[in-house]
């Protein structure tokens, strides 16, 4: 074998090794969407993530723990403008027919372009992840994005382009107009509503904690002196920063999958994020468990909600009439998805078989999206 062929073969081997390594790392966070989800990760009761009352919690903290500043100073679930955090624009009624969007609307611009641009999480099964067998993105959020595409174009074929976003990138990506919508386990918060528009809630998630099975941890307080991972820019990280002191050391990483890799490498001792994201991780790693009530004591009062209501995010362009029209359209899609049984199918496909049945946010709230 001459030196040139050896060099070429060496380069080819390095390339194959790099690809295999990339796939292995990515699959750590992506490959097991079909695996059973652990029952501990099921949605919190009553369709809200409000923890059960813990007598004396927060009102009588132990002397060694300081009481932190409240997250909100207004009534729970209400933003500074007096509106509920979940409130959104009324769904469009009637809805425009596919392919026939009102002239001049954001939807008409999407039709003219020929495809919908969607920001999505690619490493959070069962909400958004890459199926490496089919080489397709899949999950609850992917199916919601497809419903919006179908209502715009009458089909999804060739009409949807996904862009992977990390937790922290979501706000800038939509604000720059790089995508039309973000469907990426994104919690509706008052702070975010100052910069973006949100649909009504399409999934009620809640903050939970993943630990090694039989590690002896049941509450976040047990992790003082240990390291807890969360994603940069996430609501989970913001809530962890508000824990009473002494608190666990926080490690912020770019992606949920990075937290799982760090956890499996022994670099962190727990992961805090949304119940469904943790459910996806626990399905991939039999040596883990999702603690059902880790934050009840530390965050469980009305000013420290565990709720993580997901909404579709859209850009705030400065043209309120046009922005309202787009939000009303997306809410019309979500309303139809929730009323017509499609939400239930999507839920059952990705979560229901293992987590048990639950009603859609619309079925639980007659005033949805308010
Ligand atoms: N629901 C969380 C948020 O919107 C996402 C958490 C995560 O991506 O880790 O911040």
mmCIF file of C-alpha atoms and ligand atoms in Angstrom:
data_model
loop_
_atom_site.group_PDB
_atom_site.id
_atom_site.type_symbol
_atom_site.label_atom_id
_atom_site.label_comp_id
_atom_site.label_asym_id
_atom_site.label_seq_id
_atom_site.Cartn_x
_atom_site.Cartn_y
_atom_site.Cartn_z
ATOM 1 C CA UNK A 1 0.000 0.000 0.000
ATOM 2 C CA UNK A 2 1.597 3.294 -0.929
ATOM 3 C CA UNK A 3 1.724 6.252 1.435
ATOM 4 C CA UNK A 4 -1.009 8.141 -0.407
ATOM 5 C CA UNK A 5 -3.545 5.287 -0.085
ATOM 6 C CA UNK A 6 -2.571 4.803 3.576
ATOM 7 C CA UNK A 7 -3.156 8.524 4.192
ATOM 8 C CA UNK A 8 -6.533 8.329 2.428
ATOM 9 C CA UNK A 9 -7.547 5.236 4.398
ATOM 10 C CA UNK A 10 -6.440 6.899 7.610
ATOM 11 C CA UNK A 11 -8.553 9.960 6.814
ATOM 12 C CA UNK A 12 -11.557 7.767 5.939
ATOM 13 C CA UNK A 13 -11.236 5.859 9.225
ATOM 14 C CA UNK A 14 -10.986 9.078 11.196
ATOM 15 C CA UNK A 15 -14.067 10.377 9.398
ATOM 16 C CA UNK A 16 -16.044 7.167 10.141
ATOM 17 C CA UNK A 17 -14.895 7.251 13.778
ATOM 18 C CA UNK A 18 -15.959 10.881 14.106
ATOM 19 C CA UNK A 19 -19.383 10.140 12.618
ATOM 20 C CA UNK A 20 -19.857 7.115 14.880
ATOM 21 C CA UNK A 21 -18.820 9.160 17.909
ATOM 22 C CA UNK A 22 -21.214 11.945 16.903
ATOM 23 C CA UNK A 23 -24.073 9.490 16.485
ATOM 24 C CA UNK A 24 -23.269 7.801 19.810
ATOM 25 C CA UNK A 25 -23.260 11.116 21.655
ATOM 26 C CA UNK A 26 -26.428 12.279 19.933
ATOM 27 C CA UNK A 27 -28.176 8.954 20.516
ATOM 28 C CA UNK A 28 -27.492 9.229 24.217
ATOM 29 C CA UNK A 29 -30.135 11.871 24.207
ATOM 30 C CA UNK A 30 -32.279 10.758 21.318
ATOM 31 C CA UNK A 31 -32.587 7.138 20.521
ATOM 32 C CA UNK A 32 -35.195 5.684 22.753
ATOM 33 C CA UNK A 33 -38.436 7.438 22.093
ATOM 34 C CA UNK A 34 -40.178 4.082 21.938
ATOM 35 C CA UNK A 35 -39.024 3.039 25.405
ATOM 36 C CA UNK A 36 -41.496 2.978 28.260
ATOM 37 C CA UNK A 37 -41.650 6.129 30.311
ATOM 38 C CA UNK A 38 -41.513 5.723 34.072
ATOM 39 C CA UNK A 39 -44.818 6.277 35.890
ATOM 40 C CA UNK A 40 -43.115 8.651 38.366
ATOM 41 C CA UNK A 41 -42.766 11.091 35.501
ATOM 42 C CA UNK A 42 -46.459 11.294 34.773
ATOM 43 C CA UNK A 43 -48.051 14.736 34.623
ATOM 44 C CA UNK A 44 -48.719 16.272 38.001
ATOM 45 C CA UNK A 45 -52.290 15.967 39.253
ATOM 46 C CA UNK A 46 -55.264 18.211 38.379
ATOM 47 C CA UNK A 47 -53.647 19.369 35.203
ATOM 48 C CA UNK A 48 -51.538 21.792 37.182
ATOM 49 C CA UNK A 49 -48.171 21.227 38.680
ATOM 50 C CA UNK A 50 -49.016 22.770 42.008
ATOM 51 C CA UNK A 51 -47.469 20.497 44.616
ATOM 52 C CA UNK A 52 -49.377 19.013 47.476
ATOM 53 C CA UNK A 53 -49.398 21.226 50.550
ATOM 54 C CA UNK A 54 -46.549 20.556 52.913
ATOM 55 C CA UNK A 55 -47.534 21.749 56.388
ATOM 56 C CA UNK A 56 -45.159 24.465 57.539
ATOM 57 C CA UNK A 57 -43.325 24.669 54.203
ATOM 58 C CA UNK A 58 -41.886 28.123 53.514
ATOM 59 C CA UNK A 59 -43.905 29.658 56.331
ATOM 60 C CA UNK A 60 -41.614 28.092 58.884
ATOM 61 C CA UNK A 61 -38.278 27.440 57.245
ATOM 62 C CA UNK A 62 -35.658 25.635 59.251
ATOM 63 C CA UNK A 63 -33.329 28.079 61.027
ATOM 64 C CA UNK A 64 -30.347 27.047 58.914
ATOM 65 C CA UNK A 65 -32.099 27.998 55.648
ATOM 66 C CA UNK A 66 -32.696 31.567 54.557
ATOM 67 C CA UNK A 67 -36.000 32.523 52.922
ATOM 68 C CA UNK A 68 -35.283 33.631 49.337
ATOM 69 C CA UNK A 69 -36.833 36.540 47.483
ATOM 70 C CA UNK A 70 -40.212 35.604 45.992
ATOM 71 C CA UNK A 71 -40.198 34.932 42.251
ATOM 72 C CA UNK A 72 -43.339 37.010 41.754
ATOM 73 C CA UNK A 73 -44.932 39.793 43.700
ATOM 74 C CA UNK A 74 -48.363 39.541 42.091
ATOM 75 C CA UNK A 75 -50.997 36.831 42.403
ATOM 76 C CA UNK A 76 -49.809 33.421 41.217
ATOM 77 C CA UNK A 77 -50.178 32.968 37.515
ATOM 78 C CA UNK A 78 -50.704 36.689 36.890
ATOM 79 C CA UNK A 79 -48.295 38.988 35.063
ATOM 80 C CA UNK A 80 -47.590 42.624 35.926
ATOM 81 C CA UNK A 81 -50.209 43.775 33.368
ATOM 82 C CA UNK A 82 -52.878 41.954 35.398
ATOM 83 C CA UNK A 83 -53.331 39.244 32.763
ATOM 84 C CA UNK A 84 -52.987 35.543 33.612
ATOM 85 C CA UNK A 85 -49.634 34.188 32.459
ATOM 86 C CA UNK A 86 -51.465 31.597 30.331
ATOM 87 C CA UNK A 87 -53.778 34.164 28.667
ATOM 88 C CA UNK A 88 -53.585 34.402 24.895
ATOM 89 C CA UNK A 89 -55.594 35.745 21.960
ATOM 90 C CA UNK A 90 -58.975 34.148 21.120
ATOM 91 C CA UNK A 91 -58.688 31.458 18.435
ATOM 92 C CA UNK A 92 -59.527 32.635 14.907
ATOM 93 C CA UNK A 93 -63.158 31.914 14.127
ATOM 94 C CA UNK A 94 -63.795 30.986 11.401
ATOM 95 C CA UNK A 95 -60.402 29.576 10.512
ATOM 96 C CA UNK A 96 -59.074 30.296 7.020
ATOM 97 C CA UNK A 97 -59.044 27.318 4.660
ATOM 98 C CA UNK A 98 -55.660 25.691 3.951
ATOM 99 C CA UNK A 99 -53.856 27.490 1.143
ATOM 100 C CA UNK A 100 -56.124 30.536 1.490
ATOM 101 C CA UNK A 101 -54.709 32.777 4.158
ATOM 102 C CA UNK A 102 -55.841 36.400 4.564
ATOM 103 C CA UNK A 103 -53.850 38.692 2.216
ATOM 104 C CA UNK A 104 -51.092 40.568 4.005
ATOM 105 C CA UNK A 105 -51.110 38.216 7.005
ATOM 106 C CA UNK A 106 -48.084 36.441 8.474
ATOM 107 C CA UNK A 107 -49.726 33.197 7.339
ATOM 108 C CA UNK A 108 -49.978 34.478 3.724
ATOM 109 C CA UNK A 109 -46.250 35.323 3.825
ATOM 110 C CA UNK A 110 -45.537 31.737 4.909
ATOM 111 C CA UNK A 111 -47.670 30.396 2.037
ATOM 112 C CA UNK A 112 -45.774 32.645 -0.393
ATOM 113 C CA UNK A 113 -42.474 31.307 0.896
ATOM 114 C CA UNK A 114 -43.740 27.764 0.460
ATOM 115 C CA UNK A 115 -42.820 26.307 3.847
ATOM 116 C CA UNK A 116 -43.142 26.898 7.582
ATOM 117 C CA UNK A 117 -39.901 27.391 9.557
ATOM 118 C CA UNK A 118 -40.069 25.741 12.962
ATOM 119 C CA UNK A 119 -37.593 25.966 15.850
ATOM 120 C CA UNK A 120 -37.505 22.610 17.605
ATOM 121 C CA UNK A 121 -35.583 20.733 20.283
ATOM 122 C CA UNK A 122 -33.729 17.773 18.827
ATOM 123 C CA UNK A 123 -32.515 16.066 21.988
ATOM 124 C CA UNK A 124 -35.573 15.879 24.229
ATOM 125 C CA UNK A 125 -37.567 12.729 23.552
ATOM 126 C CA UNK A 126 -40.501 12.285 23.621
ATOM 127 C CA UNK A 127 -41.096 15.961 22.659
ATOM 128 C CA UNK A 128 -38.456 16.573 20.020
ATOM 129 C CA UNK A 129 -35.666 14.220 18.961
ATOM 130 C CA UNK A 130 -34.004 12.713 15.917
ATOM 131 C CA UNK A 131 -35.034 9.185 15.020
ATOM 132 C CA UNK A 132 -31.752 7.852 13.681
ATOM 133 C CA UNK A 133 -33.363 4.851 12.031
ATOM 134 C CA UNK A 134 -35.733 6.950 9.963
ATOM 135 C CA UNK A 135 -33.556 10.080 9.958
ATOM 136 C CA UNK A 136 -36.611 12.089 10.911
ATOM 137 C CA UNK A 137 -37.441 14.414 13.752
ATOM 138 C CA UNK A 138 -40.253 13.116 15.889
ATOM 139 C CA UNK A 139 -42.120 13.760 19.117
ATOM 140 C CA UNK A 140 -45.053 15.583 20.650
ATOM 141 C CA UNK A 141 -43.752 19.014 19.596
ATOM 142 C CA UNK A 142 -43.003 17.784 16.077
ATOM 143 C CA UNK A 143 -46.600 16.554 15.744
ATOM 144 C CA UNK A 144 -47.964 19.896 16.976
ATOM 145 C CA UNK A 145 -45.803 21.712 14.403
ATOM 146 C CA UNK A 146 -47.111 19.369 11.698
ATOM 147 C CA UNK A 147 -50.723 20.189 12.629
ATOM 148 C CA UNK A 148 -49.974 23.902 12.166
ATOM 149 C CA UNK A 149 -48.306 23.158 8.813
ATOM 150 C CA UNK A 150 -51.266 21.061 7.653
ATOM 151 C CA UNK A 151 -53.693 23.848 8.489
ATOM 152 C CA UNK A 152 -51.590 26.323 6.509
ATOM 153 C CA UNK A 153 -50.857 24.220 3.435
ATOM 154 C CA UNK A 154 -53.272 21.288 3.545
ATOM 155 C CA UNK A 155 -50.264 18.934 3.733
ATOM 156 C CA UNK A 156 -46.923 18.627 5.498
ATOM 157 C CA UNK A 157 -45.100 17.226 2.459
ATOM 158 C CA UNK A 158 -42.188 19.519 1.755
ATOM 159 C CA UNK A 159 -43.899 22.314 3.661
ATOM 160 C CA UNK A 160 -41.982 22.291 6.917
ATOM 161 C CA UNK A 161 -38.355 23.114 7.725
ATOM 162 C CA UNK A 162 -37.079 22.444 11.184
ATOM 163 C CA UNK A 163 -34.255 24.343 12.820
ATOM 164 C CA UNK A 164 -32.655 22.853 15.922
ATOM 165 C CA UNK A 165 -32.599 25.268 18.848
ATOM 166 C CA UNK A 166 -31.058 24.964 22.285
ATOM 167 C CA UNK A 167 -33.010 26.117 25.309
ATOM 168 C CA UNK A 168 -31.111 29.384 25.488
ATOM 169 C CA UNK A 169 -31.260 30.135 21.754
ATOM 170 C CA UNK A 170 -35.041 30.055 21.488
ATOM 171 C CA UNK A 171 -35.816 33.698 22.292
ATOM 172 C CA UNK A 172 -33.149 35.181 19.993
ATOM 173 C CA UNK A 173 -33.945 32.764 17.184
ATOM 174 C CA UNK A 174 -37.592 33.794 17.066
ATOM 175 C CA UNK A 175 -36.887 37.481 17.741
ATOM 176 C CA UNK A 176 -34.479 37.642 14.785
ATOM 177 C CA UNK A 177 -37.201 36.099 12.618
ATOM 178 C CA UNK A 178 -35.055 33.056 11.744
ATOM 179 C CA UNK A 179 -38.125 30.857 12.275
ATOM 180 C CA UNK A 180 -41.892 31.476 12.189
ATOM 181 C CA UNK A 181 -42.717 29.502 15.316
ATOM 182 C CA UNK A 182 -40.901 27.744 18.133
ATOM 183 C CA UNK A 183 -42.399 24.499 19.395
ATOM 184 C CA UNK A 184 -39.744 23.376 21.836
ATOM 185 C CA UNK A 185 -40.959 22.505 25.353
ATOM 186 C CA UNK A 186 -41.123 26.249 25.890
ATOM 187 C CA UNK A 187 -42.734 27.413 29.104
ATOM 188 C CA UNK A 188 -44.953 30.490 28.957
ATOM 189 C CA UNK A 189 -43.671 33.019 31.492
ATOM 190 C CA UNK A 190 -44.430 36.676 32.197
ATOM 191 C CA UNK A 191 -40.812 37.617 31.512
ATOM 192 C CA UNK A 192 -40.772 35.881 28.134
ATOM 193 C CA UNK A 193 -44.108 37.455 27.215
ATOM 194 C CA UNK A 194 -42.375 40.834 27.215
ATOM 195 C CA UNK A 195 -40.282 39.690 24.245
ATOM 196 C CA UNK A 196 -42.388 37.094 22.400
ATOM 197 C CA UNK A 197 -45.947 36.130 21.657
ATOM 198 C CA UNK A 198 -47.322 32.851 22.968
ATOM 199 C CA UNK A 199 -50.214 30.637 21.964
ATOM 200 C CA UNK A 200 -52.522 29.184 24.581
ATOM 201 C CA UNK A 201 -51.159 26.248 26.581
ATOM 202 C CA UNK A 202 -50.900 22.996 24.621
ATOM 203 C CA UNK A 203 -49.220 20.921 27.345
ATOM 204 C CA UNK A 204 -49.021 21.249 31.136
ATOM 205 C CA UNK A 205 -45.592 20.158 32.321
ATOM 206 C CA UNK A 206 -43.944 20.559 35.729
ATOM 207 C CA UNK A 207 -40.500 20.845 37.336
ATOM 208 C CA UNK A 208 -39.017 17.615 38.659
ATOM 209 C CA UNK A 209 -35.694 16.024 39.573
ATOM 210 C CA UNK A 210 -33.872 13.000 38.152
ATOM 211 C CA UNK A 211 -31.368 11.119 40.329
ATOM 212 C CA UNK A 212 -29.534 7.823 40.353
ATOM 213 C CA UNK A 213 -31.823 5.023 41.517
ATOM 214 C CA UNK A 214 -31.354 4.195 45.202
ATOM 215 C CA UNK A 215 -28.975 7.107 45.715
ATOM 216 C CA UNK A 216 -30.859 8.001 48.882
ATOM 217 C CA UNK A 217 -32.177 11.356 47.600
ATOM 218 C CA UNK A 218 -35.867 12.210 47.876
ATOM 219 C CA UNK A 219 -35.864 16.009 48.035
ATOM 220 C CA UNK A 220 -33.769 18.758 46.536
ATOM 221 C CA UNK A 221 -32.593 19.587 50.077
ATOM 222 C CA UNK A 222 -30.836 16.195 50.148
ATOM 223 C CA UNK A 223 -28.610 17.403 47.295
ATOM 224 C CA UNK A 224 -26.881 20.147 49.293
ATOM 225 C CA UNK A 225 -23.179 19.488 48.752
ATOM 226 C CA UNK A 226 -23.914 17.788 45.411
ATOM 227 C CA UNK A 227 -24.258 19.095 41.821
ATOM 228 C CA UNK A 228 -27.538 19.572 39.977
ATOM 229 C CA UNK A 229 -27.597 20.121 36.203
ATOM 230 C CA UNK A 230 -30.067 22.230 34.278
ATOM 231 C CA UNK A 231 -30.037 23.894 30.857
ATOM 232 C CA UNK A 232 -28.830 27.442 30.313
ATOM 233 C CA UNK A 233 -31.733 29.850 29.857
ATOM 234 C CA UNK A 234 -34.320 27.416 31.210
ATOM 235 C CA UNK A 235 -37.079 28.110 33.682
ATOM 236 C CA UNK A 236 -35.724 25.190 35.738
ATOM 237 C CA UNK A 237 -32.395 26.956 36.198
ATOM 238 C CA UNK A 238 -34.162 30.191 37.201
ATOM 239 C CA UNK A 239 -36.176 28.302 39.812
ATOM 240 C CA UNK A 240 -33.100 26.466 41.120
ATOM 241 C CA UNK A 241 -31.358 29.804 41.562
ATOM 242 C CA UNK A 242 -34.229 30.749 43.834
ATOM 243 C CA UNK A 243 -33.823 27.827 46.203
ATOM 244 C CA UNK A 244 -33.264 28.606 49.859
ATOM 245 C CA UNK A 245 -29.612 28.501 50.959
ATOM 246 C CA UNK A 246 -27.765 26.274 51.526
ATOM 247 C CA UNK A 247 -28.598 24.844 48.127
ATOM 248 C CA UNK A 248 -26.989 22.317 45.766
ATOM 249 C CA UNK A 249 -24.251 23.529 43.404
ATOM 250 C CA UNK A 250 -25.767 24.361 40.006
ATOM 251 C CA UNK A 251 -24.266 23.263 36.707
ATOM 252 C CA UNK A 252 -25.758 24.922 33.607
ATOM 253 C CA UNK A 253 -25.225 23.168 30.255
ATOM 254 C CA UNK A 254 -26.472 23.992 26.780
ATOM 255 C CA UNK A 255 -28.747 21.014 26.180
ATOM 256 C CA UNK A 256 -30.750 18.538 28.221
ATOM 257 C CA UNK A 257 -28.768 15.744 26.527
ATOM 258 C CA UNK A 258 -25.528 17.360 27.774
ATOM 259 C CA UNK A 259 -26.930 17.140 31.318
ATOM 260 C CA UNK A 260 -27.668 13.442 30.794
ATOM 261 C CA UNK A 261 -24.158 12.769 29.477
ATOM 262 C CA UNK A 262 -22.634 14.694 32.431
ATOM 263 C CA UNK A 263 -24.868 12.740 34.811
ATOM 264 C CA UNK A 264 -23.869 9.400 33.305
ATOM 265 C CA UNK A 265 -20.203 10.417 33.505
ATOM 266 C CA UNK A 266 -20.618 11.170 37.200
ATOM 267 C CA UNK A 267 -19.972 14.893 36.727
ATOM 268 C CA UNK A 268 -23.347 15.863 38.189
ATOM 269 C CA UNK A 269 -25.571 14.096 40.718
ATOM 270 C CA UNK A 270 -29.037 15.105 39.525
ATOM 271 C CA UNK A 271 -30.863 16.820 36.671
ATOM 272 C CA UNK A 272 -33.662 19.318 37.191
ATOM 273 C CA UNK A 273 -36.006 20.064 34.330
ATOM 274 C CA UNK A 274 -39.551 19.421 33.072
ATOM 275 C CA UNK A 275 -41.246 16.127 33.989
ATOM 276 C CA UNK A 276 -41.616 14.991 30.388
ATOM 277 C CA UNK A 277 -37.990 15.731 29.482
ATOM 278 C CA UNK A 278 -36.863 13.753 32.530
ATOM 279 C CA UNK A 279 -39.271 10.972 31.591
ATOM 280 C CA UNK A 280 -37.478 10.730 28.251
ATOM 281 C CA UNK A 281 -34.115 10.514 30.029
ATOM 282 C CA UNK A 282 -35.313 7.920 32.544
ATOM 283 C CA UNK A 283 -36.591 5.813 29.643
ATOM 284 C CA UNK A 284 -33.023 5.792 28.309
ATOM 285 C CA UNK A 285 -31.278 4.970 31.571
ATOM 286 C CA UNK A 286 -32.634 2.223 33.839
ATOM 287 C CA UNK A 287 -30.312 3.331 36.658
ATOM 288 C CA UNK A 288 -32.186 6.596 37.122
ATOM 289 C CA UNK A 289 -35.444 7.627 38.739
ATOM 290 C CA UNK A 290 -37.606 10.734 38.591
ATOM 291 C CA UNK A 291 -38.466 11.988 42.056
ATOM 292 C CA UNK A 292 -42.151 12.922 42.175
ATOM 293 C CA UNK A 293 -42.027 15.497 44.962
ATOM 294 C CA UNK A 294 -38.443 16.739 45.204
ATOM 295 C CA UNK A 295 -39.396 20.418 45.135
ATOM 296 C CA UNK A 296 -42.599 20.371 47.182
ATOM 297 C CA UNK A 297 -40.899 21.658 50.283
ATOM 298 C CA UNK A 298 -38.392 24.041 48.728
ATOM 299 C CA UNK A 299 -40.530 25.683 46.036
ATOM 300 C CA UNK A 300 -43.983 24.526 46.959
ATOM 301 C CA UNK A 301 -45.893 27.609 47.831
ATOM 302 C CA UNK A 302 -47.966 29.890 45.698
ATOM 303 C CA UNK A 303 -45.093 32.214 44.844
ATOM 304 C CA UNK A 304 -42.844 29.378 43.770
ATOM 305 C CA UNK A 305 -44.737 27.457 41.199
ATOM 306 C CA UNK A 306 -43.550 24.183 39.750
ATOM 307 C CA UNK A 307 -45.806 24.658 36.737
ATOM 308 C CA UNK A 308 -44.301 24.625 33.249
ATOM 309 C CA UNK A 309 -47.153 25.336 30.799
ATOM 310 C CA UNK A 310 -45.935 24.927 27.214
ATOM 311 C CA UNK A 311 -46.918 27.369 24.472
ATOM 312 C CA UNK A 312 -46.004 27.856 20.819
ATOM 313 C CA UNK A 313 -43.805 30.970 20.611
ATOM 314 C CA UNK A 314 -44.071 33.544 17.852
ATOM 315 C CA UNK A 315 -42.256 36.738 17.043
ATOM 316 C CA UNK A 316 -43.253 40.125 18.439
ATOM 317 C CA UNK A 317 -42.849 42.245 15.293
ATOM 318 C CA UNK A 318 -44.173 45.554 16.596
ATOM 319 C CA UNK A 319 -47.309 45.245 14.446
ATOM 320 C CA UNK A 320 -49.737 44.109 17.146
ATOM 321 C CA UNK A 321 -52.689 43.614 14.790
ATOM 322 C CA UNK A 322 -50.723 41.300 12.530
ATOM 323 C CA UNK A 323 -49.100 39.491 15.482
ATOM 324 C CA UNK A 324 -52.519 38.964 17.102
ATOM 325 C CA UNK A 325 -53.829 37.536 13.836
ATOM 326 C CA UNK A 326 -50.999 34.981 13.677
ATOM 327 C CA UNK A 327 -51.438 33.988 17.335
ATOM 328 C CA UNK A 328 -55.212 33.667 16.772
ATOM 329 C CA UNK A 329 -54.522 31.369 13.807
ATOM 330 C CA UNK A 330 -52.152 29.151 15.821
ATOM 331 C CA UNK A 331 -54.668 29.097 18.681
ATOM 332 C CA UNK A 332 -57.342 28.046 16.194
ATOM 333 C CA UNK A 333 -55.148 25.114 15.159
ATOM 334 C CA UNK A 334 -54.518 24.160 18.789
ATOM 335 C CA UNK A 335 -58.194 24.454 19.647
ATOM 336 C CA UNK A 336 -59.109 22.128 16.784
ATOM 337 C CA UNK A 337 -56.326 19.725 17.741
ATOM 338 C CA UNK A 338 -57.561 19.607 21.338
ATOM 339 C CA UNK A 339 -61.283 19.524 20.526
ATOM 340 C CA UNK A 340 -61.136 17.020 17.732
ATOM 341 C CA UNK A 341 -59.316 14.211 19.503
ATOM 342 C CA UNK A 342 -56.016 14.723 17.669
ATOM 343 C CA UNK A 343 -54.333 15.990 20.873
ATOM 344 C CA UNK A 344 -55.325 12.768 22.597
ATOM 345 C CA UNK A 345 -53.799 10.738 19.759
ATOM 346 C CA UNK A 346 -50.573 12.719 19.972
ATOM 347 C CA UNK A 347 -50.524 12.397 23.770
ATOM 348 C CA UNK A 348 -51.200 8.664 23.606
ATOM 349 C CA UNK A 349 -48.527 8.163 20.982
ATOM 350 C CA UNK A 350 -45.751 9.883 22.911
ATOM 351 C CA UNK A 351 -46.745 9.766 26.571
ATOM 352 C CA UNK A 352 -50.108 8.219 27.322
ATOM 353 C CA UNK A 353 -49.284 4.537 27.070
ATOM 354 C CA UNK A 354 -46.878 4.854 29.985
ATOM 355 C CA UNK A 355 -48.066 7.933 31.855
ATOM 356 C CA UNK A 356 -51.787 7.207 31.864
ATOM 357 C CA UNK A 357 -54.572 9.235 30.346
ATOM 358 C CA UNK A 358 -54.994 12.939 30.907
ATOM 359 C CA UNK A 359 -57.174 15.640 29.415
ATOM 360 C CA UNK A 360 -55.907 18.357 27.118
ATOM 361 C CA UNK A 361 -55.426 21.865 28.556
ATOM 362 C CA UNK A 362 -58.591 22.918 26.687
ATOM 363 C CA UNK A 363 -60.653 20.080 28.183
ATOM 364 C CA UNK A 364 -59.441 21.108 31.645
ATOM 365 C CA UNK A 365 -60.162 24.801 31.184
ATOM 366 C CA UNK A 366 -63.410 25.959 29.595
ATOM 367 C CA UNK A 367 -61.891 29.460 29.279
ATOM 368 C CA UNK A 368 -58.903 28.307 27.281
ATOM 369 C CA UNK A 369 -56.793 30.191 26.125
ATOM 370 C CA UNK A 370 -57.503 32.595 28.991
HETATM 371 N N1 LIG B 1 -39.666 24.341 29.748
HETATM 372 C C1 LIG B 1 -38.308 24.787 29.935
HETATM 373 C C2 LIG B 1 -38.184 26.205 29.519
HETATM 374 O O1 LIG B 1 -38.960 26.675 28.723
HETATM 375 C C3 LIG B 1 -37.366 23.967 29.073
HETATM 376 C C4 LIG B 1 -36.412 23.242 29.871
HETATM 377 C C5 LIG B 1 -35.254 22.708 29.059
HETATM 378 O O2 LIG B 1 -35.165 22.889 27.849
HETATM 379 O O3 LIG B 1 -34.389 22.139 29.707
HETATM 380 O O4 LIG B 1 -37.278 26.870 29.937
#
